[in-house]
Amino acid sequence: MEDRGTDMKSANFSRSLYRSLRPISPLGTGKITLSRIAFTLFCLLIFDFFPIPLSAAGNEVIPDSGARVYVREHPQTGKPFVTLRAGEVARDPFRDFRKREIRPDYRMLETDAKGVPYYGPVSDRKKVYIFAASMITLGAAGAVVTAALPVTAAAGAGSTGTGMLAGGAVVANAVAADIVLESRIKPGEEHYVHDAKTESASGVPERITFREALRRADPSQ
Amino acid sequence: MKTARSLFVVLGVLVFSGCATLFGWDIRAPGVLSRRFYEHVHPESQRVGVYLDPALHGMISTNKGGRFADPQTYHIGDAYLPMAIEAFQQGFTEFVLIESEPTQEMLRQYAIPYLVYIKPGAFGNDVTLKGQAISFETEAFVFDQDLGFLDRFRTTGSSDSKKVFAKKGGPQVNLNAALENNIESVVLHIQDAARSGRWKIGGQT
């Protein structure tokens, strides 16, 4: 009974809301007059200048970074990838790109070089666009800009994603030990030596800029 | 008088333009990874943000690698950038290139657990009568979502080969190999650290 009462209440509320909205609807069954068209245009202008945020501001934990999600195409492979950029309009990171090249065969540097068949990567556009969409969901106020050199059309999308944000905001801090790693990958086979040193940081996360973080990691900066 | 003047102009052009421009080797690597890279590096299920130092864009070196060697201009940045992006695309299932300077808000908003910042180091070139050895050094810094420092490592990729300049495309491929070795090491190091959980609290996964 209680549930039915609630249903009735909501039904009544919906009906009253519909009634209250009907007279101001210019696209309703009523007569389309000049004043209604003017009113609609006025509303469109107002909402365009002062858009209603799609994300829930009440329980928003992380402020909007102002960064936007872009999908770019790798000039050599044609494989799309996701980029983030804050501030001004994205510039082309491959502006000096000339033409696509064939994958080099390093055996040509040896004396007895022979041709090797191509087993290169296969472009999977669908996958990267799904990833970009998930990034936008996390971003809560982002927009996809398809950047196929040069950057062109944009299609916006947004949602809350606070739960994921809250989950993603878990911080890995207070690592005590320092690790030193030195490794040689296949000595004799590879033409390089790989030395790596890991120095773990400790302490409570604080609000710092990238430059400050870099200065702390490398005081010579 | 006119002939002497034109001769003077020609000599002036030769002196002031620099030998590398007129007579030297203008070496541009193909800027694409070899098939070997795809055999060595397999995708790791991890979201990684990469910020490449702006100094890498258009980075060149005129290190000719020997007193008697021909002048050489190496277009390092033009090749390294697309190769690095391709390498991270292959190395990580969720790769995000960060084009502007990263912020804590940006990393948190898009739930990027690891930020890798790569800056260029020394470019080595050793030209001998037998061949050429090229090396390229980079330094990588790894930060967490709060820009907390996690890791720092220096990587040198090199390629040493004989009769490089005698072969068509030899110096170009040699440079490509050195850059690829560098990137491969960087990606393998990050993959290993992410897989082993070395960057997490107390070294636990």
Coordinates of C-alpha atoms in Angstrom, one line a residue:
Chain A
M1 CA 0.0 0.0 0.0
E2 CA 2.8 2.3 0.9
D3 CA 4.5 1.6 -2.3
R4 CA 1.4 2.2 -4.3
G5 CA 1.0 5.5 -2.5
T6 CA 4.5 6.5 -3.5
D7 CA 3.7 5.6 -7.1
M8 CA 0.6 7.6 -7.1
K9 CA 2.5 10.5 -5.6
S10 CA 5.1 10.3 -8.3
A11 CA 2.5 10.0 -11.0
N12 CA 0.7 13.1 -9.7
F13 CA 4.0 14.9 -9.6
S14 CA 4.8 13.9 -13.2
R15 CA 1.4 15.0 -14.3
S16 CA 1.7 18.4 -12.5
L17 CA 5.2 18.9 -13.9
Y18 CA 3.9 18.1 -17.4
R19 CA 1.1 20.6 -17.0
S20 CA 3.4 23.2 -15.7
L21 CA 5.8 22.7 -18.6
R22 CA 3.2 22.4 -21.4
P23 CA 2.2 26.0 -21.6
I24 CA 5.8 27.1 -22.2
S25 CA 6.6 24.5 -24.7
P26 CA 6.7 26.1 -28.2
L27 CA 6.8 22.7 -29.9
G28 CA 3.7 21.5 -28.2
T29 CA 0.3 21.0 -29.8
G30 CA -0.5 24.6 -29.3
K31 CA -0.2 27.3 -31.9
I32 CA 3.3 28.4 -32.8
T33 CA 3.5 32.1 -32.4
L34 CA 6.3 34.6 -32.9
S35 CA 6.6 35.1 -29.2
R36 CA 7.1 31.4 -28.5
I37 CA 9.8 31.2 -31.1
A38 CA 11.5 34.2 -29.6
F39 CA 11.2 32.7 -26.2
T40 CA 12.8 29.4 -27.4
L41 CA 15.6 31.3 -29.0
F42 CA 16.2 33.2 -25.8
C43 CA 16.3 29.9 -23.8
L44 CA 18.8 28.4 -26.3
L45 CA 21.0 31.4 -26.0
I46 CA 20.9 31.4 -22.2
F47 CA 21.8 27.7 -22.0
D48 CA 24.5 28.1 -24.5
F49 CA 26.2 30.9 -22.6
F50 CA 25.6 29.4 -19.2
P51 CA 25.7 25.6 -19.7
I52 CA 24.4 23.3 -17.0
P53 CA 27.3 21.1 -15.8
L54 CA 26.7 17.4 -16.7
S55 CA 28.8 16.2 -13.8
A56 CA 27.5 16.1 -10.2
A57 CA 29.2 19.0 -8.5
G58 CA 28.0 18.1 -5.1
N59 CA 30.1 15.0 -4.6
E60 CA 32.9 15.9 -6.9
V61 CA 36.2 15.0 -5.3
I62 CA 38.7 16.0 -7.9
P63 CA 38.6 19.4 -9.6
D64 CA 38.5 19.6 -13.4
S65 CA 42.1 19.7 -14.7
G66 CA 41.0 21.5 -17.9
A67 CA 42.7 18.8 -20.0
R68 CA 41.0 17.4 -23.0
V69 CA 41.2 14.0 -24.6
Y70 CA 42.3 13.7 -28.2
V71 CA 42.7 10.8 -30.5
R72 CA 45.6 11.1 -32.8
E73 CA 46.9 8.9 -35.5
H74 CA 50.5 7.6 -35.6
P75 CA 51.9 8.9 -38.8
Q76 CA 54.1 5.8 -39.4
T77 CA 51.8 3.0 -38.5
G78 CA 48.4 4.7 -38.8
K79 CA 47.5 3.2 -35.4
P80 CA 45.4 5.7 -33.3
F81 CA 46.4 6.6 -29.7
V82 CA 45.0 8.8 -26.9
T83 CA 46.5 12.1 -25.9
L84 CA 45.8 14.6 -23.2
R85 CA 46.3 18.3 -23.5
A86 CA 45.4 21.2 -21.3
G87 CA 45.4 24.8 -22.3
E88 CA 45.5 26.0 -25.9
V89 CA 44.4 24.2 -29.0
A90 CA 46.4 21.0 -29.6
R91 CA 49.3 21.4 -32.0
D92 CA 50.5 18.6 -34.2
P93 CA 53.3 16.6 -32.5
F94 CA 54.3 15.2 -35.9
R95 CA 54.6 18.4 -37.8
D96 CA 58.0 17.5 -39.1
F97 CA 56.8 14.1 -40.4
R98 CA 57.6 13.5 -44.0
K99 CA 56.5 10.1 -45.3
R100 CA 55.9 6.6 -44.1
E101 CA 58.9 4.4 -44.0
I102 CA 59.3 0.6 -44.3
R103 CA 60.4 -1.1 -41.1
P104 CA 64.1 -1.4 -41.0
D105 CA 65.8 -4.7 -41.0
Y106 CA 68.9 -4.5 -38.8
R107 CA 70.4 -7.6 -40.4
M108 CA 71.3 -5.3 -43.2
L109 CA 74.1 -4.0 -40.9
E110 CA 75.6 -7.5 -41.0
T111 CA 77.5 -8.9 -43.9
D112 CA 75.2 -11.8 -44.7
A113 CA 71.9 -9.9 -44.7
K114 CA 68.7 -11.4 -46.2
G115 CA 65.1 -10.1 -46.5
V116 CA 62.7 -10.7 -43.7
P117 CA 58.9 -10.8 -44.2
Y118 CA 56.7 -8.1 -42.5
Y119 CA 54.9 -9.0 -39.3
G120 CA 54.1 -5.5 -38.2
P121 CA 51.2 -4.4 -36.0
V122 CA 47.6 -4.3 -37.2
S123 CA 45.6 -1.1 -36.6
D124 CA 42.8 -1.4 -34.2
R125 CA 40.9 1.9 -34.3
K126 CA 37.8 0.6 -32.4
K127 CA 39.8 -0.3 -29.3
V128 CA 41.4 3.1 -29.0
Y129 CA 38.2 5.0 -29.4
I130 CA 36.6 2.9 -26.7
F131 CA 39.6 3.7 -24.4
A132 CA 39.2 7.4 -25.3
A133 CA 35.5 7.2 -24.4
S134 CA 36.4 5.6 -21.0
M135 CA 38.9 8.4 -20.4
I136 CA 36.2 11.0 -21.1
T137 CA 34.0 9.2 -18.6
L138 CA 36.7 9.5 -16.0
G139 CA 37.4 13.1 -17.0
A140 CA 33.7 14.0 -16.4
A141 CA 33.9 17.1 -18.5
G142 CA 36.1 16.1 -21.4
A143 CA 35.5 15.9 -25.1
V144 CA 36.9 13.7 -27.9
V145 CA 38.6 15.6 -30.6
T146 CA 39.5 13.4 -33.6
A147 CA 42.9 14.6 -34.6
A148 CA 43.9 13.0 -37.9
L149 CA 46.5 15.6 -38.7
P150 CA 45.4 18.3 -38.4
V151 CA 43.0 18.3 -35.5
T152 CA 39.4 18.6 -36.8
A153 CA 36.0 17.9 -35.5
A154 CA 35.0 17.5 -31.9
A155 CA 32.2 15.5 -30.3
G156 CA 31.6 16.1 -26.6
A157 CA 30.5 13.7 -24.0
G158 CA 30.4 13.7 -20.2
S159 CA 29.3 11.9 -17.2
T160 CA 30.1 11.7 -13.5
G161 CA 32.4 8.8 -12.9
T162 CA 33.0 9.9 -9.3
G163 CA 33.2 6.3 -8.0
M164 CA 36.0 5.5 -10.4
L165 CA 37.7 8.8 -9.7
A166 CA 37.5 8.1 -6.0
G167 CA 39.0 4.6 -6.6
G168 CA 41.7 6.0 -8.9
A169 CA 42.6 8.6 -6.3
V170 CA 44.1 6.0 -4.0
V171 CA 47.7 7.1 -3.6
A172 CA 50.7 4.9 -3.4
N173 CA 53.0 6.6 -1.0
A174 CA 55.4 6.0 1.8
V175 CA 57.7 3.6 0.1
A176 CA 60.6 3.0 2.4
A177 CA 63.3 1.0 0.6
D178 CA 65.6 2.1 -2.1
I179 CA 66.2 -0.3 -4.9
V180 CA 69.1 -0.4 -7.2
L181 CA 68.8 -2.5 -10.3
E182 CA 71.4 -3.1 -12.9
S183 CA 70.8 -5.5 -15.7
R184 CA 72.3 -6.4 -19.0
I185 CA 69.8 -7.7 -21.5
K186 CA 71.3 -10.5 -23.6
P187 CA 74.9 -9.4 -23.6
G188 CA 76.5 -10.1 -26.9
E189 CA 73.2 -10.4 -28.7
E190 CA 71.9 -6.9 -28.1
H191 CA 73.9 -3.8 -28.9
Y192 CA 73.0 -2.0 -25.7
V193 CA 73.5 -2.1 -21.9
H194 CA 70.7 -1.3 -19.6
D195 CA 71.5 0.2 -16.2
A196 CA 68.6 1.3 -14.0
K197 CA 68.5 2.7 -10.6
T198 CA 65.3 2.9 -8.6
E199 CA 65.1 5.3 -5.7
S200 CA 61.8 5.1 -3.9
A201 CA 60.2 8.2 -2.4
S202 CA 58.4 8.5 0.9
G203 CA 56.0 10.9 2.6
V204 CA 52.5 12.2 2.4
P205 CA 51.3 13.4 -1.1
E206 CA 51.0 17.1 -1.3
R207 CA 50.0 19.6 -3.9
I208 CA 52.9 20.2 -6.2
T209 CA 53.5 21.1 -9.8
F210 CA 55.3 19.0 -12.3
R211 CA 58.3 21.3 -12.2
E212 CA 58.5 21.0 -8.4
A213 CA 58.2 17.3 -8.6
L214 CA 61.0 17.2 -11.2
R215 CA 63.2 19.4 -9.1
R216 CA 62.7 17.1 -6.1
A217 CA 63.5 14.1 -8.2
D218 CA 66.5 15.8 -9.7
P219 CA 67.9 18.7 -7.7
S220 CA 70.2 19.7 -10.6
Q221 CA 67.1 20.8 -12.6
Chain B
M1 CA 87.3 42.5 -61.1
K2 CA 83.9 40.9 -61.6
T3 CA 85.3 37.4 -61.6
A4 CA 87.3 38.0 -58.4
R5 CA 84.1 39.4 -56.8
S6 CA 82.0 36.3 -57.7
L7 CA 84.8 34.0 -56.5
F8 CA 84.9 35.9 -53.2
V9 CA 81.1 35.5 -52.9
V10 CA 81.3 31.8 -53.6
L11 CA 84.0 31.3 -51.0
G12 CA 82.1 33.4 -48.5
V13 CA 79.0 31.2 -49.0
L14 CA 81.1 28.0 -48.5
V15 CA 82.7 29.3 -45.4
F16 CA 79.6 30.8 -43.7
S17 CA 77.1 28.1 -44.7
G18 CA 79.0 25.3 -42.9
C19 CA 80.3 22.1 -44.5
A20 CA 77.6 20.0 -43.0
T21 CA 74.9 21.8 -45.0
L22 CA 76.7 21.5 -48.3
F23 CA 78.9 18.4 -48.1
G24 CA 78.0 16.5 -45.0
W25 CA 75.6 13.6 -44.3
D26 CA 72.1 14.6 -43.4
I27 CA 71.0 11.5 -41.5
R28 CA 67.3 10.9 -40.9
A29 CA 66.4 7.5 -39.3
P30 CA 63.3 5.8 -40.7
G31 CA 61.6 6.5 -37.3
V32 CA 59.8 3.3 -37.2
L33 CA 60.4 0.3 -35.0
S34 CA 61.7 -3.0 -36.5
R35 CA 59.9 -6.3 -36.4
R36 CA 62.4 -7.4 -33.7
F37 CA 60.8 -4.9 -31.2
Y38 CA 57.5 -6.7 -31.5
E39 CA 59.1 -10.0 -30.9
H40 CA 60.8 -8.7 -27.7
V41 CA 58.1 -6.5 -26.2
H42 CA 54.6 -7.8 -25.5
P43 CA 51.8 -5.6 -24.3
E44 CA 51.4 -5.2 -20.5
S45 CA 48.0 -4.6 -19.1
Q46 CA 48.6 -1.2 -17.5
R47 CA 47.6 2.4 -18.0
V48 CA 50.6 4.7 -18.4
G49 CA 50.9 8.4 -19.1
V50 CA 54.0 9.5 -21.0
Y51 CA 55.3 13.1 -21.2
L52 CA 58.2 13.6 -23.6
D53 CA 60.4 16.5 -22.9
P54 CA 59.8 19.4 -25.4
A55 CA 63.6 19.4 -26.1
L56 CA 63.1 16.1 -28.0
H57 CA 61.0 17.9 -30.6
G58 CA 63.3 18.5 -33.5
M59 CA 66.5 17.6 -31.6
I60 CA 69.5 17.4 -33.8
S61 CA 73.2 16.5 -33.3
T62 CA 76.1 17.5 -35.4
N63 CA 78.6 15.3 -33.6
K64 CA 80.7 13.9 -36.5
G65 CA 82.4 11.4 -34.3
G66 CA 86.0 11.9 -35.3
R67 CA 88.4 14.5 -36.4
F68 CA 88.7 13.2 -40.0
A69 CA 85.1 12.1 -40.4
D70 CA 82.7 13.8 -42.8
P71 CA 80.3 16.3 -41.2
Q72 CA 77.1 14.7 -40.1
T73 CA 73.7 16.0 -39.0
Y74 CA 71.6 13.5 -37.0
H75 CA 67.9 14.3 -36.8
I76 CA 67.3 12.5 -33.5
G77 CA 64.0 14.0 -32.4
D78 CA 62.2 13.5 -35.6
A79 CA 62.8 9.8 -35.3
Y80 CA 62.7 9.3 -31.6
L81 CA 59.3 10.8 -31.0
P82 CA 57.2 8.5 -33.3
M83 CA 59.3 5.5 -32.2
A84 CA 58.7 6.2 -28.6
I85 CA 55.0 6.6 -29.1
E86 CA 54.9 3.4 -31.2
A87 CA 56.9 1.6 -28.5
F88 CA 54.5 2.6 -25.7
Q89 CA 51.5 1.8 -27.8
Q90 CA 52.9 -1.7 -28.2
G91 CA 54.2 -2.0 -24.6
F92 CA 51.0 -1.0 -22.7
T93 CA 47.4 -1.7 -23.3
E94 CA 46.3 1.8 -22.1
F95 CA 48.9 4.3 -23.3
V96 CA 48.2 8.1 -22.9
L97 CA 50.5 10.7 -24.4
I98 CA 50.4 13.9 -22.4
E99 CA 51.1 16.8 -24.6
S100 CA 51.1 19.6 -22.1
E101 CA 52.9 19.8 -18.8
P102 CA 51.2 17.2 -16.5
T103 CA 49.4 18.3 -13.3
Q104 CA 48.1 16.3 -10.3
E105 CA 44.6 17.2 -11.3
M106 CA 45.1 15.8 -14.8
L107 CA 46.5 12.5 -13.6
R108 CA 43.8 12.1 -10.9
Q109 CA 41.0 13.1 -13.3
Y110 CA 42.0 10.5 -15.8
A111 CA 43.1 7.9 -13.3
I112 CA 46.6 7.6 -14.6
P113 CA 48.6 5.7 -12.0
Y114 CA 52.1 6.2 -13.5
L115 CA 53.5 9.2 -15.3
V116 CA 56.7 8.6 -17.3
Y117 CA 58.7 11.7 -18.2
I118 CA 61.6 11.2 -20.7
K119 CA 64.2 13.7 -21.3
P120 CA 67.1 13.5 -23.7
G121 CA 70.7 13.0 -22.7
A122 CA 74.0 12.7 -24.5
F123 CA 74.3 11.6 -28.1
G124 CA 77.4 9.6 -28.8
N125 CA 79.0 9.1 -32.2
D126 CA 82.3 7.3 -32.8
V127 CA 83.3 7.0 -36.5
T128 CA 86.4 4.9 -37.2
L129 CA 87.9 3.4 -40.4
K130 CA 86.2 0.1 -39.6
G131 CA 82.7 1.4 -38.8
Q132 CA 80.5 3.5 -36.6
A133 CA 79.2 3.3 -33.0
I134 CA 76.2 5.4 -32.1
S135 CA 74.6 5.8 -28.7
F136 CA 71.7 7.8 -27.4
E137 CA 71.1 8.4 -23.7
T138 CA 67.8 9.3 -22.1
E139 CA 66.7 9.8 -18.5
A140 CA 63.3 8.7 -17.4
F141 CA 61.5 9.8 -14.3
V142 CA 58.4 8.0 -13.0
F143 CA 55.8 9.8 -10.8
D144 CA 52.6 8.6 -9.2
Q145 CA 49.2 10.3 -9.5
D146 CA 50.2 12.9 -6.9
L147 CA 53.5 13.6 -8.8
G148 CA 55.2 11.7 -6.0
F149 CA 58.6 10.5 -7.2
L150 CA 58.8 6.8 -7.8
D151 CA 61.7 6.0 -10.0
R152 CA 64.5 7.4 -12.0
F153 CA 66.6 5.6 -14.5
R154 CA 69.1 6.4 -17.3
T155 CA 69.1 4.4 -20.5
T156 CA 71.6 4.2 -23.2
G157 CA 70.8 2.6 -26.5
S158 CA 73.6 2.0 -28.9
S159 CA 74.4 0.4 -32.2
D160 CA 77.9 -0.5 -33.4
S161 CA 78.3 -1.7 -36.9
K162 CA 81.0 -2.1 -39.5
K163 CA 81.2 -0.4 -42.9
V164 CA 78.1 1.7 -42.1
F165 CA 78.9 4.5 -44.5
A166 CA 79.7 2.2 -47.3
K167 CA 76.2 0.8 -47.4
K168 CA 73.1 2.5 -48.8
G169 CA 71.0 3.6 -45.8
G170 CA 73.7 2.3 -43.4
P171 CA 74.0 5.4 -41.1
Q172 CA 70.2 5.8 -41.1
V173 CA 69.5 2.3 -40.0
N174 CA 72.4 2.4 -37.5
L175 CA 70.8 5.5 -35.9
N176 CA 67.4 3.8 -35.9
A177 CA 68.8 0.8 -34.2
A178 CA 70.4 2.9 -31.4
L179 CA 67.2 4.8 -30.8
E180 CA 65.1 1.6 -30.8
N181 CA 67.5 -0.1 -28.3
N182 CA 67.0 2.9 -26.0
I183 CA 63.2 2.9 -26.2
E184 CA 63.1 -0.9 -25.9
S185 CA 65.1 -0.7 -22.6
V186 CA 62.9 2.0 -21.3
V187 CA 59.7 0.1 -22.0
L188 CA 61.0 -3.1 -20.6
H189 CA 62.1 -1.4 -17.4
I190 CA 58.7 0.2 -16.9
Q191 CA 57.0 -3.1 -17.7
D192 CA 59.1 -5.0 -15.3
A193 CA 58.6 -2.5 -12.5
A194 CA 54.8 -2.4 -13.0
R195 CA 54.6 -6.1 -13.2
S196 CA 56.6 -6.8 -10.2
G197 CA 54.8 -4.1 -8.2
R198 CA 58.1 -2.4 -7.3
W199 CA 56.5 1.0 -7.3
K200 CA 53.6 0.1 -5.0
I201 CA 53.5 0.5 -1.2
G202 CA 56.1 -1.6 0.4
G203 CA 56.9 -3.3 -2.9
Q204 CA 53.6 -5.3 -2.8
T205 CA 51.5 -5.8 -5.9

